[in-house]
Structures are given as structure tokens and as C-alpha cells.
Amino acid sequence: MATNENLPPNVIKQLAKELKNLDETPPEGIKVIVNDDDFSTIFADIEGPAGTPYENGLFRMKLILSHDFPQCPPKGYFMTKIFHPNIATNGEICVNTLKKDWNPSLGLRHVLLVVRCLLIEPFPESALNEQAGKMLLENYEEYARHARLYTGIHALKPKTKSKTGAISESTTALNVDQVNTIPSGKVPLAPATLTAAAASKGSATNSQDQNACVALSSEPQKKEGAVAAKAQVDKKKMDARKKSLKRL
């Protein structure tokens, strides 16, 4: 059984500070379960975001920290069964924040918010659950039906009332006012589209929350932006060549 002895003293000190902060000011929809004797495995209960197929569900997840943390990212797993493109049947979570985009300066709050944002905006292009990924791309209604079925069977119900008809503040990791509803049968709103409303929230915690989902939702957009920029450059080169030929 892993204990705090597996982690360096300075890491334990930082984790204790982070866990205390998460306990005192938890992100909306996320409850961290603290075990003072073992910081190498962090458990958290995540409420399914309102307006998604995971609404009214409560999902237990865990982050496993190796002795190389924070130089190496933690490994994330859902312990509650869930039907989601980026969560494997064994619960493994696939998100760039826990892989190639990991940065030692990222805290537990950021990681947990990104995971909850993943329930709002899945990325079927990098699916661990191929069935869910294919279904999401080809037939959202069928995907949502499967996800709701899993939620109803496997996910515990939150004790407190969840807000319906709107994405709750921390599900977007933006602390957005409750005005953005998700129409039935539509792909959930990308958190990136909601950042403007969140800009008015000025606390340091809210700023961290915003960065978490903005980073997540912008992952596929980086490639699209690069392609668009290249296309514009190619067009300018072609126009220049045409002008040169006319002069000849």
C-alpha cells in the first residue's frame, strides 16, 4: 500500500497545501476526499455537469501520483463506470493535460477541473473508448442515450440538488452565470465559447478555473488555426506568382 513515504517531503508539503485549499474552497461540482496518511492517491467525487448525459450522476475518480511527481503527470482513472470517448473501459482517462501537455506547475485543482470539463466536451478524435467515440461522431442521440443509461445504472446520485438547464459554474471551469442551456440532442457547448462571461470574475481561483477549461477546449483548435494560417500564406504566394506572370 502506497504511503506518503513514497513522495519527497517538499512534494508532500505542497500537496498538503493544495488539498487544504481544495477542501476549504472546492470547485463547484468537485469534492476531494483527503487521506492524510497517503497523498499518493487522490480521490474525488465529480458531479455530472448539468445539460450533459452525465447530469445527476456522481462519479468517483482517482489520481495516482508516482514518486517522480510533479515532474511526471499523475495517472487518472474513473472508478465509476462511465460511457465516454476519452475514458477507457478500465477507467483510464485520456486527456493531453495528463500526457504531452503536462507541466509541473499545474496543480490538482487544474487537473480536476480539466477532467470535469471533459464530461462537457469530449474529444472523439483521441478516443480510448472507440465505440463511444464513433457513436458521438455519427449519432449524438444514440451516444447520449448510452451515456445516460450508464449514468443511471452506475453513478450515485448527488446528495445536493444539481442545477438543471444550464452548465454549472465549475463544469465550464469558468464560473459562468447560469444562462447557457444545452438544447436537447445537441453536442454540449464548448467551454471556450463561454470565456467572455467568465472574464468578469476576478478572483485568483476563478482565473485558474478559466485556464483549465480554456486549455482543454483549445487543444483541437491549435491545429485548425495553424492549417488556416498556412492556407492564407499559400494563397498570398499564389497571388504574387500570378502578378509576376502578368508582368511577363
Coordinates of C-alpha atoms in Angstrom, one line a residue:
M1 CA 0.0 0.0 0.0
A2 CA 1.4 3.4 -1.0
T3 CA 2.1 5.9 1.7
N4 CA 3.5 9.5 2.0
E5 CA 6.9 7.9 2.3
N6 CA 6.9 7.4 -1.5
L7 CA 6.8 11.2 -2.1
P8 CA 9.6 13.7 -1.3
P9 CA 9.0 16.0 1.7
N10 CA 8.7 19.1 -0.4
V11 CA 6.1 17.5 -2.6
I12 CA 4.1 16.3 0.5
K13 CA 4.2 19.9 1.8
Q14 CA 2.9 21.3 -1.4
L15 CA 0.2 18.6 -1.8
A16 CA -1.0 19.3 1.8
K17 CA -1.4 23.0 1.0
E18 CA -3.3 22.2 -2.2
L19 CA -5.6 19.7 -0.6
K20 CA -6.3 22.1 2.3
N21 CA -7.3 24.7 -0.3
L22 CA -9.5 22.3 -2.2
D23 CA -11.2 21.3 1.0
E24 CA -11.8 24.8 2.1
T25 CA -12.8 26.3 -1.3
P26 CA -13.8 23.3 -3.5
P27 CA -14.5 23.8 -7.2
E28 CA -18.3 23.6 -7.8
G29 CA -19.2 20.0 -8.5
I30 CA -16.0 18.5 -7.2
K31 CA -15.4 17.0 -3.8
V32 CA -11.9 15.9 -2.9
I33 CA -11.5 13.1 -0.4
V34 CA -8.4 13.6 1.7
N35 CA -6.4 10.8 3.3
D36 CA -3.7 12.5 5.4
D37 CA -1.7 9.2 5.5
D38 CA -1.5 8.7 1.8
F39 CA -1.2 11.6 -0.7
S40 CA 0.0 9.3 -3.5
T41 CA -3.6 8.5 -4.4
I42 CA -6.1 11.4 -4.5
F43 CA -9.8 10.5 -4.7
A44 CA -12.5 12.9 -5.9
D45 CA -16.3 12.8 -6.5
I46 CA -17.3 14.7 -9.6
E47 CA -20.9 15.7 -10.2
G48 CA -22.1 15.2 -13.8
P49 CA -22.4 18.6 -15.4
A50 CA -26.0 19.8 -16.0
G51 CA -27.2 19.7 -19.6
T52 CA -25.0 16.6 -20.4
P53 CA -25.8 12.9 -20.5
Y54 CA -23.9 12.7 -17.1
E55 CA -26.3 15.1 -15.3
N56 CA -27.5 13.9 -11.9
G57 CA -24.6 11.4 -11.7
L58 CA -21.8 11.3 -9.2
F59 CA -18.6 9.8 -10.5
R60 CA -15.7 8.7 -8.2
M61 CA -12.2 9.1 -9.8
K62 CA -8.7 8.9 -8.6
L63 CA -5.3 10.5 -9.4
I64 CA -2.3 8.3 -8.8
L65 CA 0.9 10.2 -8.1
S66 CA 4.3 8.5 -8.7
H67 CA 7.5 9.2 -6.8
D68 CA 8.5 11.4 -9.8
F69 CA 5.5 13.8 -9.3
P70 CA 5.3 16.6 -10.2
Q71 CA 7.9 16.1 -12.9
C72 CA 5.7 13.3 -14.3
P73 CA 2.0 13.7 -14.6
P74 CA -0.4 11.8 -12.4
K75 CA -2.4 9.0 -13.9
G76 CA -6.2 9.5 -13.8
Y77 CA -8.9 6.8 -13.6
F78 CA -12.7 6.8 -13.2
M79 CA -13.7 4.3 -10.7
T80 CA -17.4 4.7 -11.5
K81 CA -18.3 3.1 -14.9
I82 CA -19.0 5.7 -17.5
F83 CA -19.6 5.8 -21.2
H84 CA -17.3 8.4 -22.6
P85 CA -14.9 8.6 -25.6
N86 CA -11.9 9.6 -23.6
I87 CA -12.4 7.2 -20.7
A88 CA -11.4 3.6 -21.3
T89 CA -13.4 0.6 -20.1
N90 CA -10.9 0.2 -17.3
G91 CA -11.4 3.8 -16.3
E92 CA -8.2 5.3 -17.7
I93 CA -8.6 8.9 -18.6
C94 CA -7.1 10.2 -21.9
V95 CA -6.5 14.0 -21.9
N96 CA -3.5 15.9 -23.0
T97 CA -3.1 17.7 -19.7
L98 CA -2.1 14.3 -18.2
K99 CA 0.1 13.5 -21.1
K100 CA 2.0 15.6 -23.6
D101 CA 0.8 19.0 -22.2
W102 CA 1.7 18.2 -18.6
N103 CA 3.6 21.0 -16.8
P104 CA 4.9 20.5 -13.2
S105 CA 3.4 23.9 -12.3
L106 CA -0.1 22.6 -12.9
G107 CA -1.9 21.9 -9.6
L108 CA -4.5 19.4 -8.6
R109 CA -7.3 21.9 -9.0
H110 CA -6.4 22.4 -12.6
V111 CA -6.3 18.7 -13.3
L112 CA -9.7 18.0 -11.6
L113 CA -11.3 20.9 -13.5
V114 CA -10.0 19.6 -16.8
V115 CA -11.4 16.2 -16.1
R116 CA -14.8 17.6 -15.3
C117 CA -14.6 19.8 -18.4
L118 CA -14.0 16.6 -20.4
L119 CA -17.6 15.5 -19.5
I120 CA -18.9 18.6 -21.2
E121 CA -16.7 18.5 -24.3
P122 CA -15.4 15.0 -25.2
F123 CA -12.7 14.6 -27.9
P124 CA -13.8 11.6 -30.0
E125 CA -10.7 12.1 -32.3
S126 CA -8.5 10.7 -29.5
A127 CA -10.9 8.1 -28.1
L128 CA -9.9 5.4 -25.7
N129 CA -13.4 4.0 -26.0
E130 CA -13.7 3.6 -29.7
Q131 CA -17.4 2.7 -29.6
A132 CA -18.3 5.9 -27.7
G133 CA -16.1 8.0 -30.0
K134 CA -17.6 6.6 -33.2
M135 CA -21.1 6.9 -31.8
L136 CA -20.5 10.5 -30.8
L137 CA -19.3 11.5 -34.2
E138 CA -22.0 9.6 -36.1
N139 CA -25.1 9.7 -33.9
Y140 CA -25.1 12.0 -30.9
E141 CA -28.6 11.0 -29.8
E142 CA -27.5 7.3 -29.6
Y143 CA -24.3 8.3 -27.8
A144 CA -26.3 10.4 -25.3
R145 CA -28.7 7.6 -24.7
H146 CA -25.9 5.1 -23.9
A147 CA -24.2 7.7 -21.6
R148 CA -27.4 8.4 -19.7
L149 CA -28.0 4.7 -19.3
Y150 CA -24.6 4.1 -17.8
T151 CA -25.1 7.2 -15.6
G152 CA -28.4 5.9 -14.3
I153 CA -27.1 2.4 -13.6
H154 CA -23.6 3.0 -12.2
A155 CA -23.4 6.6 -10.9
L156 CA -24.5 7.5 -7.5
K157 CA -26.9 10.5 -7.1
P158 CA -25.5 13.7 -5.6
K159 CA -27.0 14.5 -2.2
T160 CA -27.4 18.1 -3.0
K161 CA -29.7 19.4 -5.8
S162 CA -27.9 20.0 -9.1
K163 CA -28.7 23.0 -11.2
T164 CA -30.7 21.9 -14.3
G165 CA -31.0 23.5 -17.7
A166 CA -27.6 25.2 -17.5
I167 CA -24.0 24.3 -17.4
S168 CA -22.9 24.9 -13.8
E169 CA -20.0 27.2 -12.9
S170 CA -17.2 24.7 -12.4
T171 CA -18.3 22.4 -15.2
T172 CA -17.1 25.0 -17.6
A173 CA -14.3 25.8 -15.1
L174 CA -15.2 29.4 -15.8
N175 CA -17.7 30.3 -13.1
V176 CA -20.2 31.4 -15.8
D177 CA -23.6 32.9 -14.9
Q178 CA -26.3 30.3 -15.3
V179 CA -27.6 31.4 -18.7
N180 CA -26.2 28.9 -21.2
T181 CA -28.5 26.0 -21.8
I182 CA -27.8 22.9 -23.9
P183 CA -30.6 22.1 -26.4
S184 CA -31.8 18.5 -26.5
G185 CA -29.9 16.4 -29.0
K186 CA -27.1 18.9 -29.5
V187 CA -23.4 18.4 -28.8
P188 CA -22.6 20.1 -25.4
L189 CA -21.3 23.7 -25.7
A190 CA -17.5 24.0 -25.8
P191 CA -16.2 25.7 -22.7
A192 CA -14.1 28.1 -24.9
T193 CA -17.3 29.7 -26.1
L194 CA -18.2 30.8 -22.6
T195 CA -15.0 32.5 -21.6
A196 CA -16.3 36.1 -22.2
A197 CA -18.9 35.9 -19.5
A198 CA -16.3 34.5 -17.1
A199 CA -13.9 37.4 -17.7
S200 CA -15.9 39.5 -15.2
K201 CA -15.0 37.0 -12.4
G202 CA -11.7 38.3 -11.0
S203 CA -10.6 36.0 -8.2
A204 CA -7.4 34.0 -8.4
T205 CA -9.3 30.8 -8.1
N206 CA -11.7 31.7 -10.9
S207 CA -8.7 32.6 -13.1
Q208 CA -7.3 29.1 -12.5
D209 CA -10.7 27.6 -13.3
Q210 CA -10.9 29.5 -16.6
N211 CA -7.4 28.5 -17.7
A212 CA -8.2 24.8 -17.1
C213 CA -11.1 24.6 -19.5
V214 CA -9.8 27.1 -22.0
A215 CA -6.6 25.0 -22.3
L216 CA -8.7 21.8 -22.8
S217 CA -11.2 23.3 -25.3
S218 CA -8.4 24.9 -27.3
E219 CA -6.5 21.7 -27.9
P220 CA -8.1 20.8 -31.3
Q221 CA -8.2 24.5 -32.3
K222 CA -4.5 24.9 -32.3
K223 CA -4.1 22.6 -35.2
E224 CA -7.0 24.2 -37.1
G225 CA -5.5 27.6 -36.6
A226 CA -2.1 26.5 -38.0
V227 CA -3.8 25.0 -41.1
A228 CA -5.8 28.1 -41.7
A229 CA -2.7 30.3 -41.4
K230 CA -0.8 28.1 -43.8
A231 CA -3.6 28.3 -46.3
Q232 CA -3.6 32.1 -46.2
V233 CA 0.2 32.2 -46.8
D234 CA -0.1 29.8 -49.7
K235 CA -2.9 32.0 -51.2
K236 CA -0.7 35.1 -50.9
K237 CA 2.2 33.3 -52.6
M238 CA -0.1 32.2 -55.5
D239 CA -1.4 35.7 -56.0
A240 CA 2.2 37.0 -56.1
R241 CA 3.1 34.4 -58.8
K242 CA 0.0 35.4 -60.9
K243 CA 1.1 39.1 -60.8
S244 CA 4.6 38.2 -61.8
L245 CA 3.3 36.2 -64.8
K246 CA 1.1 39.1 -65.9
R247 CA 4.2 41.4 -65.9
L248 CA 5.9 38.8 -68.2

